[in-house]
Structures are given as structure tokens and as C-alpha cells.
Amino acid sequence: DYKGQKLAEQIFQGIILVSAIIGFICGYITEQFGWTVYIVMTGVALSCLLTLPPWPMYRRNPLKWLPVQESGTEDKKPADRKPKRHAKS
């Protein structure tokens, strides 16, 4: 559902943003770029774990699909149809 997709996107972006800020601050204080990378990658892994599986919190508002309708277009072959003619300009 669309509300679940919006929630997953917000959670994903929030975790990435917070982990990037924390990683930058920790890396700046310790003067180690590796810490920044590790913290950001941990945030990416955590956000993927929380948003990629179809958790029930993302499926609270299911979409209502239209019922299947039978149509007669399946019986016609492409050769039976008249070709469309375009108006000359």
C-alpha cells in the first residue's frame, strides 16, 4: 500500500541521515574516516533490515483491486483488426 511505502521511505531516509550525522561527528572527533564509513554502513544495514522485508506495519492499508473482467479482444487475431490510418498533414 502507498502509506506503507511512504512510511518505509521515511524510516529509511531517517536512519541513513542520523547514521551519517553520527558517523561524521565520530569520525571527525577520532580523526578516523573508517569510523564514519562503519557507522554509515551499519545505518544502511539497519535501515535495509527494517524496510525491505514486508513487515505487517507496512501492510495495514491494502489496495482494493478491480475484479477481473472478461473481454472479447482475446478472440481476435491481430490480422483481423483494421490498420489505423493517420491523417496526412
CSV table of C-alpha atoms in Angstrom, one decimal:
chain,number,residue,atom,x,y,z
A,1,ASP,CA,0.0,0.0,0.0
A,2,TYR,CA,1.0,3.6,-0.6
A,3,LYS,CA,1.0,4.6,3.1
A,4,GLY,CA,3.3,1.7,3.9
A,5,GLN,CA,5.7,2.7,1.1
A,6,LYS,CA,5.8,6.2,2.4
A,7,LEU,CA,6.5,5.0,6.0
A,8,ALA,CA,9.3,2.7,4.8
A,9,GLU,CA,10.8,5.5,2.8
A,10,GLN,CA,10.7,7.9,5.7
A,11,ILE,CA,12.2,5.3,8.1
A,12,PHE,CA,15.0,4.5,5.5
A,13,GLN,CA,15.9,8.2,4.9
A,14,GLY,CA,15.8,9.0,8.6
A,15,ILE,CA,18.1,6.2,9.6
A,16,ILE,CA,20.5,7.0,6.8
A,17,LEU,CA,20.5,10.7,7.8
A,18,VAL,CA,21.0,10.1,11.5
A,19,SER,CA,23.8,7.5,10.9
A,20,ALA,CA,25.5,9.9,8.5
A,21,ILE,CA,25.5,12.7,11.1
A,22,ILE,CA,26.6,10.4,13.9
A,23,GLY,CA,29.3,8.9,11.7
A,24,PHE,CA,30.6,12.2,10.6
A,25,ILE,CA,30.8,13.5,14.2
A,26,CYS,CA,32.5,10.4,15.4
A,27,GLY,CA,34.9,10.3,12.5
A,28,TYR,CA,35.7,14.0,13.0
A,29,ILE,CA,36.4,13.6,16.7
A,30,THR,CA,38.5,10.5,16.4
A,31,GLU,CA,40.1,11.7,13.1
A,32,GLN,CA,39.4,8.3,11.5
A,33,PHE,CA,37.4,8.2,8.3
A,34,GLY,CA,37.0,4.4,8.8
A,35,TRP,CA,34.7,5.0,11.7
A,36,THR,CA,32.5,7.2,9.6
A,37,VAL,CA,32.2,4.5,6.9
A,38,TYR,CA,31.5,1.8,9.5
A,39,ILE,CA,28.8,3.8,11.2
A,40,VAL,CA,27.1,4.8,7.9
A,41,MET,CA,27.2,1.2,6.6
A,42,THR,CA,25.7,0.0,9.9
A,43,GLY,CA,22.9,2.5,9.4
A,44,VAL,CA,22.4,1.3,5.8
A,45,ALA,CA,22.2,-2.4,7.0
A,46,LEU,CA,19.8,-1.5,9.8
A,47,SER,CA,17.5,0.5,7.5
A,48,CYS,CA,17.5,-2.3,5.0
A,49,LEU,CA,16.6,-4.8,7.7
A,50,LEU,CA,13.7,-2.6,8.8
A,51,THR,CA,12.3,-1.6,5.4
A,52,LEU,CA,13.0,-4.3,2.8
A,53,PRO,CA,11.0,-7.2,4.3
A,54,PRO,CA,7.2,-7.0,4.1
A,55,TRP,CA,6.6,-6.3,7.8
A,56,PRO,CA,3.0,-6.1,8.9
A,57,MET,CA,3.3,-2.4,9.8
A,58,TYR,CA,3.7,-1.7,6.0
A,59,ARG,CA,0.6,-3.6,5.0
A,60,ARG,CA,-2.1,-2.0,7.1
A,61,ASN,CA,-3.9,-0.3,4.2
A,62,PRO,CA,-4.1,-2.9,1.3
A,63,LEU,CA,-5.2,-1.7,-2.1
A,64,LYS,CA,-8.6,-2.7,-3.5
A,65,TRP,CA,-8.1,-4.3,-6.9
A,66,LEU,CA,-10.7,-4.2,-9.6
A,67,PRO,CA,-12.4,-7.5,-10.4
A,68,VAL,CA,-11.3,-9.4,-13.5
A,69,GLN,CA,-13.5,-8.6,-16.5
A,70,GLU,CA,-13.9,-10.8,-19.4
A,71,SER,CA,-13.3,-9.1,-22.7
A,72,GLY,CA,-13.8,-10.2,-26.3
A,73,THR,CA,-10.5,-8.8,-27.5
A,74,GLU,CA,-8.6,-12.0,-26.8
A,75,ASP,CA,-10.5,-13.9,-29.6
A,76,LYS,CA,-9.5,-11.6,-32.4
A,77,LYS,CA,-6.2,-12.1,-34.2
A,78,PRO,CA,-4.0,-9.1,-35.0
A,79,ALA,CA,-4.7,-9.7,-38.7
A,80,ASP,CA,-8.5,-9.3,-38.2
A,81,ARG,CA,-8.1,-5.8,-37.0
A,82,LYS,CA,-8.2,-2.9,-39.4
A,83,PRO,CA,-4.9,-0.9,-39.6
A,84,LYS,CA,-5.1,2.7,-38.3
A,85,ARG,CA,-4.6,5.3,-40.9
A,86,HIS,CA,-3.1,8.6,-39.9
A,87,ALA,CA,-4.3,11.8,-41.5
A,88,LYS,CA,-1.9,13.4,-43.9
A,89,SER,CA,-0.7,16.9,-43.0
